[in-house]
Amino acid sequence: MLKFLKKDSFWLGLILGIVLPGLIYLILHFINISIRNHVSNRPYLTDAMVQIISMGANLFVMRYYLINLKADKTGRGILLVTFAIGIAWFIMNM
């Protein structure tokens, strides 16, 4: 399994770029709901903040693939998805 993640592939970058922010978003969203239900009536983070943080998670993975593994194709795939998500976020929050 770990060999698959060290592969230099544009498609791997696209998959990682989509899956990682989705997982981070779900985790932060459920933590936010849990805090709202148990601690206070208002959420700790706004929805926009959760979305931005989940997009930012791609930066760390992209840096790992570009700098440490020298996997340019994978890094480009992650970068493409990050830009697409960022543009969609700005369009939806206008």
Tab-separated table of N, CA and C in Angstrom:
chain	number	residue	atom	x	y	z
A	1	MET	N	0.823	-1.197	0.000
A	1	MET	CA	0.000	0.000	0.000
A	1	MET	C	0.860	1.251	0.000
A	2	LEU	N	1.919	1.260	0.786
A	2	LEU	CA	2.755	2.448	0.836
A	2	LEU	C	3.510	2.685	-0.464
A	3	LYS	N	3.845	1.613	-1.188
A	3	LYS	CA	4.490	1.790	-2.482
A	3	LYS	C	3.570	2.508	-3.454
A	4	PHE	N	2.288	2.225	-3.367
A	4	PHE	CA	1.314	2.882	-4.235
A	4	PHE	C	1.296	4.384	-3.992
A	5	LEU	N	1.451	4.807	-2.739
A	5	LEU	CA	1.423	6.233	-2.418
A	5	LEU	C	2.715	6.952	-2.797
A	6	LYS	N	3.787	6.223	-3.060
A	6	LYS	CA	5.046	6.851	-3.453
A	6	LYS	C	5.220	6.899	-4.968
A	7	LYS	N	4.204	6.501	-5.685
A	7	LYS	CA	4.237	6.479	-7.140
A	7	LYS	C	4.094	7.905	-7.675
A	8	ASP	N	4.770	8.213	-8.767
A	8	ASP	CA	4.682	9.537	-9.391
A	8	ASP	C	3.667	9.469	-10.529
A	9	SER	N	2.422	9.821	-10.206
A	9	SER	CA	1.345	9.715	-11.172
A	9	SER	C	0.403	10.902	-11.014
A	10	PHE	N	0.013	11.489	-12.139
A	10	PHE	CA	-0.918	12.606	-12.127
A	10	PHE	C	-2.255	12.179	-11.529
A	11	TRP	N	-2.703	10.966	-11.843
A	11	TRP	CA	-3.988	10.465	-11.347
A	11	TRP	C	-3.962	10.267	-9.842
A	12	LEU	N	-2.831	9.822	-9.311
A	12	LEU	CA	-2.695	9.699	-7.863
A	12	LEU	C	-2.823	11.064	-7.203
A	13	GLY	N	-2.236	12.074	-7.827
A	13	GLY	CA	-2.354	13.433	-7.310
A	13	GLY	C	-3.786	13.931	-7.313
A	14	LEU	N	-4.513	13.629	-8.384
A	14	LEU	CA	-5.927	14.019	-8.433
A	14	LEU	C	-6.734	13.335	-7.337
A	15	ILE	N	-6.491	12.052	-7.149
A	15	ILE	CA	-7.229	11.312	-6.125
A	15	ILE	C	-6.894	11.833	-4.734
A	16	LEU	N	-5.607	12.018	-4.449
A	16	LEU	CA	-5.210	12.550	-3.146
A	16	LEU	C	-5.755	13.961	-2.927
A	17	GLY	N	-5.746	14.760	-3.974
A	17	GLY	CA	-6.227	16.131	-3.871
A	17	GLY	C	-7.713	16.226	-3.606
A	18	ILE	N	-8.467	15.214	-3.993
A	18	ILE	CA	-9.906	15.205	-3.745
A	18	ILE	C	-10.229	14.542	-2.404
A	19	VAL	N	-9.596	13.411	-2.131
A	19	VAL	CA	-9.933	12.625	-0.944
A	19	VAL	C	-9.478	13.301	0.351
A	20	LEU	N	-8.265	13.808	0.381
A	20	LEU	CA	-7.736	14.390	1.617
A	20	LEU	C	-8.556	15.569	2.128
A	21	PRO	N	-8.869	16.573	1.309
A	21	PRO	CA	-9.709	17.654	1.835
A	21	PRO	C	-11.098	17.176	2.248
A	22	GLY	N	-11.629	16.184	1.549
A	22	GLY	CA	-12.930	15.641	1.922
A	22	GLY	C	-12.901	15.004	3.304
A	23	LEU	N	-11.854	14.221	3.576
A	23	LEU	CA	-11.728	13.607	4.894
A	23	LEU	C	-11.519	14.646	5.989
A	24	ILE	N	-10.657	15.612	5.733
A	24	ILE	CA	-10.403	16.665	6.722
A	24	ILE	C	-11.677	17.461	6.973
A	25	TYR	N	-12.429	17.751	5.913
A	25	TYR	CA	-13.679	18.479	6.073
A	25	TYR	C	-14.661	17.700	6.939
A	26	LEU	N	-14.816	16.407	6.664
A	26	LEU	CA	-15.741	15.600	7.457
A	26	LEU	C	-15.334	15.538	8.922
A	27	ILE	N	-14.059	15.345	9.175
A	27	ILE	CA	-13.569	15.284	10.554
A	27	ILE	C	-13.829	16.602	11.270
A	28	LEU	N	-13.440	17.710	10.658
A	28	LEU	CA	-13.649	19.017	11.294
A	28	LEU	C	-15.129	19.343	11.447
A	29	HIS	N	-15.931	18.962	10.478
A	29	HIS	CA	-17.362	19.230	10.550
A	29	HIS	C	-17.997	18.489	11.733
A	30	PHE	N	-17.653	17.211	11.909
A	30	PHE	CA	-18.218	16.447	13.020
A	30	PHE	C	-17.675	16.913	14.365
A	31	ILE	N	-16.424	17.331	14.425
A	31	ILE	CA	-15.893	17.924	15.657
A	31	ILE	C	-16.643	19.208	15.975
A	32	ASN	N	-16.895	20.006	14.967
A	32	ASN	CA	-17.634	21.255	15.133
A	32	ASN	C	-19.057	20.998	15.645
A	33	ILE	N	-19.721	19.998	15.090
A	33	ILE	CA	-21.065	19.646	15.541
A	33	ILE	C	-21.026	19.150	16.983
A	34	SER	N	-20.018	18.345	17.306
A	34	SER	CA	-19.888	17.827	18.663
A	34	SER	C	-19.669	18.955	19.664
A	35	ILE	N	-18.837	19.898	19.331
A	35	ILE	CA	-18.595	21.046	20.213
A	35	ILE	C	-19.871	21.858	20.371
A	36	ARG	N	-20.583	22.058	19.290
A	36	ARG	CA	-21.816	22.841	19.351
A	36	ARG	C	-22.863	22.145	20.224
A	37	ASN	N	-22.951	20.827	20.146
A	37	ASN	CA	-23.955	20.103	20.908
A	37	ASN	C	-23.610	19.960	22.387
A	38	HIS	N	-22.321	19.847	22.708
A	38	HIS	CA	-21.938	19.559	24.084
A	38	HIS	C	-21.438	20.772	24.857
A	39	VAL	N	-20.858	21.740	24.203
A	39	VAL	CA	-20.237	22.849	24.911
A	39	VAL	C	-21.071	24.121	24.823
A	40	SER	N	-21.420	24.504	23.627
A	40	SER	CA	-22.181	25.742	23.462
A	40	SER	C	-23.157	25.581	22.296
A	41	ASN	N	-24.017	26.571	22.122
A	41	ASN	CA	-25.002	26.502	21.043
A	41	ASN	C	-24.456	26.954	19.702
A	42	ARG	N	-23.332	27.622	19.700
A	42	ARG	CA	-22.777	28.097	18.431
A	42	ARG	C	-21.562	27.255	18.042
A	43	PRO	N	-21.314	27.092	16.762
A	43	PRO	CA	-20.161	26.286	16.326
A	43	PRO	C	-18.851	27.000	16.634
A	44	TYR	N	-17.821	26.216	16.858
A	44	TYR	CA	-16.501	26.764	17.150
A	44	TYR	C	-15.897	27.402	15.903
A	45	LEU	N	-16.044	26.753	14.776
A	45	LEU	CA	-15.552	27.259	13.494
A	45	LEU	C	-16.726	27.472	12.549
A	46	THR	N	-16.655	28.519	11.751
A	46	THR	CA	-17.689	28.719	10.737
A	46	THR	C	-17.475	27.715	9.607
A	47	ASP	N	-18.494	27.530	8.786
A	47	ASP	CA	-18.368	26.592	7.663
A	47	ASP	C	-17.269	27.017	6.693
A	48	ALA	N	-17.138	28.311	6.470
A	48	ALA	CA	-16.098	28.803	5.563
A	48	ALA	C	-14.704	28.497	6.111
A	49	MET	N	-14.534	28.606	7.425
A	49	MET	CA	-13.230	28.297	8.024
A	49	MET	C	-12.901	26.813	7.897
A	50	VAL	N	-13.883	25.968	8.093
A	50	VAL	CA	-13.672	24.523	7.953
A	50	VAL	C	-13.286	24.198	6.511
A	51	GLN	N	-13.929	24.835	5.548
A	51	GLN	CA	-13.618	24.594	4.140
A	51	GLN	C	-12.207	25.060	3.799
A	52	ILE	N	-11.810	26.221	4.291
A	52	ILE	CA	-10.461	26.737	4.015
A	52	ILE	C	-9.393	25.842	4.644
A	53	ILE	N	-9.621	25.410	5.881
A	53	ILE	CA	-8.651	24.536	6.548
A	53	ILE	C	-8.519	23.218	5.800
A	54	SER	N	-9.621	22.674	5.334
A	54	SER	CA	-9.549	21.409	4.602
A	54	SER	C	-8.838	21.575	3.264
A	55	MET	N	-8.986	22.733	2.614
A	55	MET	CA	-8.234	22.986	1.379
A	55	MET	C	-6.747	23.138	1.681
A	56	GLY	N	-6.428	23.753	2.802
A	56	GLY	CA	-5.031	23.968	3.180
A	56	GLY	C	-4.280	22.679	3.474
A	57	ALA	N	-5.003	21.617	3.791
A	57	ALA	CA	-4.342	20.333	4.049
A	57	ALA	C	-3.618	19.835	2.804
A	58	ASN	N	-4.100	20.197	1.635
A	58	ASN	CA	-3.442	19.795	0.388
A	58	ASN	C	-2.045	20.391	0.268
A	59	LEU	N	-1.820	21.533	0.858
A	59	LEU	CA	-0.517	22.180	0.739
A	59	LEU	C	0.590	21.336	1.365
A	60	PHE	N	0.297	20.725	2.519
A	60	PHE	CA	1.311	19.905	3.177
A	60	PHE	C	1.609	18.639	2.385
A	61	VAL	N	0.574	18.016	1.841
A	61	VAL	CA	0.771	16.803	1.040
A	61	VAL	C	1.490	17.141	-0.257
A	62	MET	N	1.108	18.251	-0.870
A	62	MET	CA	1.749	18.671	-2.118
A	62	MET	C	3.239	18.957	-1.884
A	63	ARG	N	3.559	19.614	-0.798
A	63	ARG	CA	4.956	19.913	-0.482
A	63	ARG	C	5.743	18.617	-0.276
A	64	TYR	N	5.140	17.651	0.410
A	64	TYR	CA	5.801	16.372	0.634
A	64	TYR	C	6.131	15.687	-0.691
A	65	TYR	N	5.175	15.676	-1.606
A	65	TYR	CA	5.402	15.009	-2.887
A	65	TYR	C	6.385	15.778	-3.766
A	66	LEU	N	6.333	17.089	-3.744
A	66	LEU	CA	7.223	17.865	-4.611
A	66	LEU	C	8.650	17.937	-4.069
A	67	ILE	N	8.812	18.157	-2.777
A	67	ILE	CA	10.145	18.364	-2.202
A	67	ILE	C	10.799	17.049	-1.797
A	68	ASN	N	10.116	16.240	-0.997
A	68	ASN	CA	10.745	15.036	-0.450
A	68	ASN	C	10.823	13.895	-1.454
A	69	LEU	N	9.751	13.639	-2.176
A	69	LEU	CA	9.735	12.508	-3.097
A	69	LEU	C	10.114	12.871	-4.522
A	70	LYS	N	10.192	14.151	-4.832
A	70	LYS	CA	10.487	14.619	-6.195
A	70	LYS	C	9.492	14.054	-7.203
A	71	ALA	N	8.234	13.941	-6.774
A	71	ALA	CA	7.172	13.406	-7.622
A	71	ALA	C	6.384	14.580	-8.202
A	72	ASP	N	6.873	15.105	-9.308
A	72	ASP	CA	6.278	16.298	-9.901
A	72	ASP	C	4.872	16.055	-10.442
A	73	LYS	N	4.639	14.922	-11.051
A	73	LYS	CA	3.316	14.646	-11.622
A	73	LYS	C	2.253	14.568	-10.523
A	74	THR	N	2.571	13.904	-9.431
A	74	THR	CA	1.621	13.806	-8.325
A	74	THR	C	1.367	15.180	-7.723
A	75	GLY	N	2.416	15.957	-7.555
A	75	GLY	CA	2.271	17.310	-7.025
A	75	GLY	C	1.420	18.190	-7.927
A	76	ARG	N	1.571	18.027	-9.237
A	76	ARG	CA	0.755	18.806	-10.183
A	76	ARG	C	-0.722	18.427	-10.094
A	77	GLY	N	-1.000	17.146	-9.900
A	77	GLY	CA	-2.384	16.709	-9.747
A	77	GLY	C	-3.018	17.296	-8.498
A	78	ILE	N	-2.280	17.289	-7.402
A	78	ILE	CA	-2.781	17.883	-6.157
A	78	ILE	C	-2.985	19.377	-6.339
A	79	LEU	N	-2.050	20.037	-7.007
A	79	LEU	CA	-2.156	21.484	-7.242
A	79	LEU	C	-3.372	21.822	-8.094
A	80	LEU	N	-3.634	21.029	-9.124
A	80	LEU	CA	-4.788	21.267	-9.991
A	80	LEU	C	-6.095	21.177	-9.204
A	81	VAL	N	-6.221	20.156	-8.392
A	81	VAL	CA	-7.440	19.991	-7.594
A	81	VAL	C	-7.557	21.115	-6.572
A	82	THR	N	-6.452	21.524	-5.970
A	82	THR	CA	-6.481	22.605	-4.985
A	82	THR	C	-6.944	23.906	-5.629
A	83	PHE	N	-6.444	24.213	-6.814
A	83	PHE	CA	-6.895	25.417	-7.522
A	83	PHE	C	-8.373	25.321	-7.881
A	84	ALA	N	-8.815	24.162	-8.343
A	84	ALA	CA	-10.217	23.992	-8.717
A	84	ALA	C	-11.130	24.153	-7.497
A	85	ILE	N	-10.736	23.576	-6.378
A	85	ILE	CA	-11.532	23.716	-5.160
A	85	ILE	C	-11.531	25.168	-4.694
A	86	GLY	N	-10.381	25.831	-4.786
A	86	GLY	CA	-10.296	27.235	-4.377
A	86	GLY	C	-11.163	28.138	-5.234
A	87	ILE	N	-11.148	27.930	-6.529
A	87	ILE	CA	-11.987	28.738	-7.426
A	87	ILE	C	-13.459	28.472	-7.144
A	88	ALA	N	-13.824	27.202	-6.948
A	88	ALA	CA	-15.214	26.874	-6.628
A	88	ALA	C	-15.633	27.504	-5.307
A	89	TRP	N	-14.734	27.527	-4.336
A	89	TRP	CA	-15.045	28.131	-3.034
A	89	TRP	C	-15.321	29.629	-3.194
A	90	PHE	N	-14.477	30.327	-3.961
A	90	PHE	CA	-14.699	31.764	-4.158
A	90	PHE	C	-15.995	32.029	-4.909
A	91	ILE	N	-16.317	31.221	-5.891
A	91	ILE	CA	-17.563	31.412	-6.626
A	91	ILE	C	-18.765	31.177	-5.731
A	92	MET	N	-18.709	30.163	-4.905
A	92	MET	CA	-19.845	29.852	-4.042
A	92	MET	C	-20.011	30.829	-2.883
A	93	ASN	N	-18.941	31.473	-2.468
A	93	ASN	CA	-19.008	32.391	-1.329
A	93	ASN	C	-19.036	33.853	-1.738
A	94	MET	N	-19.360	34.138	-2.973
A	94	MET	CA	-19.457	35.538	-3.394
A	94	MET	C	-20.767	36.123	-2.983
